[in-house]
Short mmCIF file of C-alpha atoms in Angstrom, two decimals:
data_model
loop_
_atom_site.label_atom_id
_atom_site.label_comp_id
_atom_site.label_asym_id
_atom_site.label_seq_id
_atom_site.Cartn_x
_atom_site.Cartn_y
_atom_site.Cartn_z
CA MET W 151 9.34 8.32 17.30
CA SER W 152 9.93 5.50 19.57
CA LEU W 153 12.81 5.28 21.94
CA SER W 154 14.24 2.21 19.82
CA ASP W 155 14.21 4.41 16.72
CA LYS W 156 16.50 7.16 18.60
CA LEU W 157 19.18 4.77 19.66
CA PRO W 158 21.87 3.77 17.33
CA GLN W 159 21.32 0.80 15.63
CA THR W 160 23.74 -2.52 16.63
CA SER W 161 26.06 -1.95 13.83
CA ASP W 162 26.50 1.82 14.32
CA ARG W 163 27.08 1.16 18.10
CA TYR W 164 29.70 -1.42 16.93
CA ALA W 165 31.36 1.19 14.68
CA MET W 166 31.41 3.72 17.34
CA MET W 167 32.92 1.39 19.84
CA GLN W 168 35.64 0.43 17.62
CA ARG W 169 36.53 4.05 17.00
CA PHE W 170 36.61 4.76 20.72
CA ARG W 171 38.93 1.68 21.22
CA ALA W 172 41.11 3.14 18.36
CA ARG W 173 41.22 6.35 20.08
CA GLU W 174 41.92 4.90 23.47
CA ALA W 175 44.81 2.78 22.30
CA TRP W 176 46.24 5.84 20.62
CA HIS W 177 45.79 7.77 23.82
CA VAL W 178 47.68 5.23 25.80
CA MET W 179 50.71 5.19 23.19
CA LYS W 180 50.70 9.02 23.48
CA ILE W 181 51.02 8.74 27.42
CA LEU W 182 53.92 6.07 27.04
CA SER W 183 55.65 8.32 24.52
CA GLU W 184 55.64 11.04 27.20
CA PHE W 185 57.27 8.63 29.84
CA VAL W 186 59.89 7.32 27.31
CA GLU W 187 60.86 10.84 25.75
CA SER W 188 61.13 12.76 29.04
CA ALA W 189 62.96 10.06 30.82
CA GLU W 190 65.80 10.03 28.08
CA GLU W 191 66.12 13.87 28.18
CA LEU W 192 65.98 14.02 31.82
CA GLN W 193 69.15 11.67 32.37
CA GLN W 194 71.41 14.27 31.58
CA VAL W 195 70.41 16.83 34.36
CA THR W 196 71.16 15.05 37.68
CA PRO W 197 71.59 16.07 40.53
CA ALA W 198 68.42 18.15 39.92
CA VAL W 199 65.91 19.99 42.63
CA SER W 200 62.56 20.74 41.67
CA ILE W 201 61.13 24.12 42.59
CA PHE W 202 57.42 24.64 42.63
CA GLY W 203 55.16 27.83 43.22
CA SER W 204 52.59 29.77 41.84
CA ALA W 205 52.04 30.64 38.22
CA ARG W 206 50.25 33.65 39.08
CA THR W 207 53.06 35.73 40.91
CA PRO W 208 54.22 39.10 39.19
CA ARG W 209 57.87 39.54 38.53
CA ASP W 210 58.10 42.37 41.07
CA HIS W 211 56.76 40.33 43.89
CA PRO W 212 59.24 39.39 46.82
CA TYR W 213 58.36 35.72 45.96
CA TYR W 214 59.25 35.94 42.54
CA LYS W 215 62.73 37.53 43.68
CA GLN W 216 63.34 35.12 46.55
CA THR W 217 62.83 32.15 44.14
CA GLU W 218 65.25 33.60 41.45
CA HIS W 219 67.58 33.83 44.18
CA ILE W 220 67.25 30.31 45.39
CA ALA W 221 67.64 28.95 41.98
CA ARG W 222 70.43 30.98 41.23
CA LEU W 223 72.16 29.67 44.25
CA LEU W 224 71.24 26.21 43.57
CA SER W 225 72.57 26.36 39.78
CA ASP W 226 75.70 27.72 41.08
CA ALA W 227 76.18 25.14 43.47
CA GLY W 228 75.86 22.43 40.96
CA PHE W 229 72.18 21.47 40.82
CA SER W 230 70.08 21.52 37.88
CA VAL W 231 66.72 23.29 38.64
CA ILE W 232 63.36 21.76 37.38
CA SER W 233 60.29 23.89 37.40
CA GLY W 234 56.83 23.63 35.84
CA GLY W 235 58.10 25.61 32.81
CA GLY W 236 55.33 28.37 33.02
CA PRO W 237 55.15 32.12 34.41
CA GLY W 238 55.07 33.35 37.94
CA ILE W 239 57.23 31.40 40.46
CA MET W 240 58.19 28.84 37.62
CA GLU W 241 59.64 31.45 35.51
CA ALA W 242 61.72 32.86 38.43
CA ALA W 243 63.11 29.46 39.15
CA ASN W 244 64.24 29.03 35.56
CA LYS W 245 65.55 32.73 35.38
CA GLY W 246 67.81 32.00 38.33
CA ALA W 247 69.06 28.72 37.14
CA PHE W 248 69.29 30.05 33.34
CA TYR W 249 71.90 32.47 34.56
CA GLY W 250 73.69 30.17 36.74
CA LYS W 251 76.15 27.38 36.26
CA SER W 252 73.69 24.47 35.58
CA PRO W 253 70.85 23.50 33.40
CA SER W 254 67.35 25.10 33.77
CA VAL W 255 64.68 22.75 33.03
CA GLY W 256 61.04 23.20 32.48
CA LEU W 257 58.46 20.60 32.47
CA ASN W 258 55.66 22.35 30.75
CA ILE W 259 52.06 21.31 30.69
CA VAL W 260 49.29 22.08 28.07
CA LEU W 261 46.40 24.00 29.66
CA PRO W 262 43.51 25.81 28.19
CA HIS W 263 44.68 28.85 30.31
CA GLU W 264 47.71 30.42 32.48
CA GLN W 265 50.33 28.08 31.35
CA ARG W 266 52.72 29.47 28.69
CA PRO W 267 56.34 28.53 28.36
CA ASN W 268 58.96 31.09 30.04
CA GLU W 269 62.11 32.16 27.93
CA TYR W 270 64.62 30.81 30.67
CA GLN W 271 64.74 26.94 29.71
CA ASP W 272 67.76 24.95 28.79
CA LEU W 273 65.72 22.08 28.31
CA SER W 274 61.90 22.41 27.59
CA LEU W 275 59.85 19.38 27.54
CA LYS W 276 56.15 19.30 27.04
CA PHE W 277 53.52 17.09 28.76
CA ASP W 278 49.59 16.80 28.01
CA HIS W 279 49.06 14.80 31.17
CA PHE W 280 49.64 15.84 34.74
CA PHE W 281 50.30 12.53 35.98
CA SER W 282 53.12 11.65 33.54
CA ARG W 283 54.56 15.19 34.31
CA LYS W 284 54.52 14.50 38.13
CA VAL W 285 56.35 11.29 37.82
CA MET W 286 59.10 12.97 36.07
CA PHE W 287 59.31 15.80 39.09
CA VAL W 288 59.68 13.04 41.63
CA LYS W 289 61.95 10.54 39.70
CA HIS W 290 64.44 13.19 38.62
CA ALA W 291 64.68 15.32 41.60
CA ILE W 292 66.76 14.88 44.87
CA ALA W 293 64.92 17.71 46.80
CA TYR W 294 61.77 19.84 46.47
CA VAL W 295 61.70 23.53 47.53
CA VAL W 296 58.08 24.57 47.54
CA MET W 297 57.51 28.23 47.23
CA PRO W 298 53.90 29.78 47.98
CA GLY W 299 51.30 28.53 45.48
CA GLY W 300 47.84 27.38 44.96
CA PHE W 301 46.18 23.93 44.22
CA GLY W 302 48.96 22.81 41.77
CA THR W 303 51.73 23.60 44.21
CA LEU W 304 49.82 21.86 47.07
CA ASP W 305 49.16 18.85 44.83
CA GLU W 306 52.71 18.41 43.91
CA MET W 307 53.79 18.85 47.60
CA PHE W 308 51.25 16.29 48.87
CA GLU W 309 51.87 13.78 46.37
CA ALA W 310 55.64 13.84 47.12
CA LEU W 311 54.96 13.58 50.91
CA THR W 312 52.43 10.55 50.09
CA LEU W 313 54.92 8.67 47.96
CA ILE W 314 57.78 9.20 50.70
CA GLN W 315 55.24 8.39 53.74
CA THR W 316 54.20 5.16 51.69
CA GLY W 317 57.62 4.00 50.79
CA LYS W 318 56.92 4.61 47.04
CA SER W 319 59.64 6.97 46.93
CA ARG W 320 63.11 7.57 48.33
CA LYS W 321 63.37 9.99 51.16
CA MET W 322 64.43 13.78 50.17
CA PRO W 323 64.41 17.14 51.46
CA ILE W 324 60.91 18.73 50.92
CA ILE W 325 61.54 22.44 51.87
CA LEU W 326 58.82 24.90 52.35
CA CYS W 327 60.07 28.43 51.82
CA GLY W 328 57.70 31.18 53.33
CA ARG W 329 57.19 30.87 57.10
CA SER W 330 54.27 33.37 57.18
CA PHE W 331 52.78 31.73 54.17
CA TRP W 332 53.20 27.97 55.32
CA GLY W 333 53.08 28.40 58.99
CA GLY W 334 49.39 27.80 59.07
CA LEU W 335 49.66 24.67 57.19
CA PHE W 336 52.08 23.08 59.67
CA GLU W 337 49.85 24.16 62.47
CA TRP W 338 46.83 22.60 60.88
CA VAL W 339 48.93 19.31 60.31
CA SER W 340 49.98 19.07 63.98
CA ASN W 341 46.80 19.99 65.33
CA ARG W 342 44.38 18.14 62.98
CA LEU W 343 46.38 15.44 61.04
CA ILE W 344 48.53 14.31 63.98
CA GLY W 345 46.18 15.45 66.84
CA GLU W 346 43.35 13.04 65.28
CA GLY W 347 45.73 10.11 64.46
CA MET W 348 45.47 10.65 60.62
CA ILE W 349 49.25 10.53 60.37
CA ASN W 350 52.19 9.43 62.66
CA PRO W 351 53.91 12.32 64.75
CA GLU W 352 57.08 11.80 62.72
CA ASP W 353 55.43 12.46 59.52
CA ILE W 354 55.71 16.07 60.03
CA ASN W 355 59.46 15.61 59.87
CA LEU W 356 59.42 14.92 56.15
CA LEU W 357 58.64 18.63 55.79
CA GLN W 358 61.00 21.54 56.61
CA LEU W 359 60.09 25.24 56.95
CA ILE W 360 63.24 27.23 55.72
CA ASP W 361 63.24 31.06 54.66
CA GLU W 362 66.98 31.80 54.25
CA PRO W 363 68.18 30.82 50.57
CA GLN W 364 71.72 29.91 51.60
CA GLU W 365 70.23 27.67 54.20
CA ILE W 366 68.20 25.88 51.95
CA VAL W 367 71.23 25.07 49.69
CA GLU W 368 73.27 23.87 52.92
CA THR W 369 70.39 21.69 53.98
CA ILE W 370 70.16 19.75 50.89
CA PHE W 371 74.01 19.27 50.89
CA ARG W 372 73.69 18.08 54.56
CA PHE W 373 71.06 15.57 53.68
CA TYR W 374 73.41 13.90 51.17
CA GLU W 375 76.82 14.49 52.54
CA THR W 376 77.20 10.91 53.95
CA ARG W 377 75.86 9.02 50.93
CA GLY W 378 76.00 11.11 47.97
CA PHE W 379 73.52 12.23 45.36
CA GLU W 380 73.26 9.01 43.56
CA ALA W 381 70.22 6.81 44.28
CA LEU W 382 71.18 3.61 46.28
CA PRO W 383 70.12 0.11 44.61
CA GLU W 384 66.93 -0.14 46.86
CA GLU W 385 65.94 3.67 45.72
CA ARG W 386 66.45 2.71 42.17
CA GLU W 387 63.84 -0.25 42.72
CA GLN W 388 61.46 2.41 44.41
CA LEU W 389 61.95 4.83 41.46
CA LEU W 390 61.02 2.01 38.87
CA ASN W 391 57.81 1.37 40.65
CA LEU W 392 56.59 4.85 41.04
#
């Protein structure tokens, strides 16, 4: 059998390409629907604070209990709490907010492992795509609280830092909770990124390292006390162009 015999004929290749294009168009529509539906649902939960952290943290771990405490304080202070909707730190964040005064929101992602929706969500949204989910975290939060976590947590944190540093997103508090966990990262950013000219020295000020739950809440209030939580006109333009 020759090579030409093994290749699809022209008509077959055309049919395959047409089927692929149809699937691709449908995929784009699914992505668009995720943005539209989630944007409509999340309009009701402002002001909101996004909390990130590991999906693998057990319920009896100090990180879990600290996250639950922080989320409860934020909820009782009038902030909706947004998490990834899964187990571990995400569950702790939703649980603390669920028993507080403000809505508990989960932006769930469909994954082949690890992710299962937790039961402490007043509003639960499902995403098939990480990038549309990440836009919603940034677009609808007025602060980030970053608990200890893995690649996903680091991804969310550095995404927010990059958007703020480049002027694509409004400035907001990005608070790392867990001095013993995050201290080494601060040193590396100072010694390597700043030391070797990869970022400006003032860029490290986009991050704050705070362990005390009540101080986290107060820090967020201080950031907005002279301007309010509503996005300013220029910030609305930034958010439209995320």
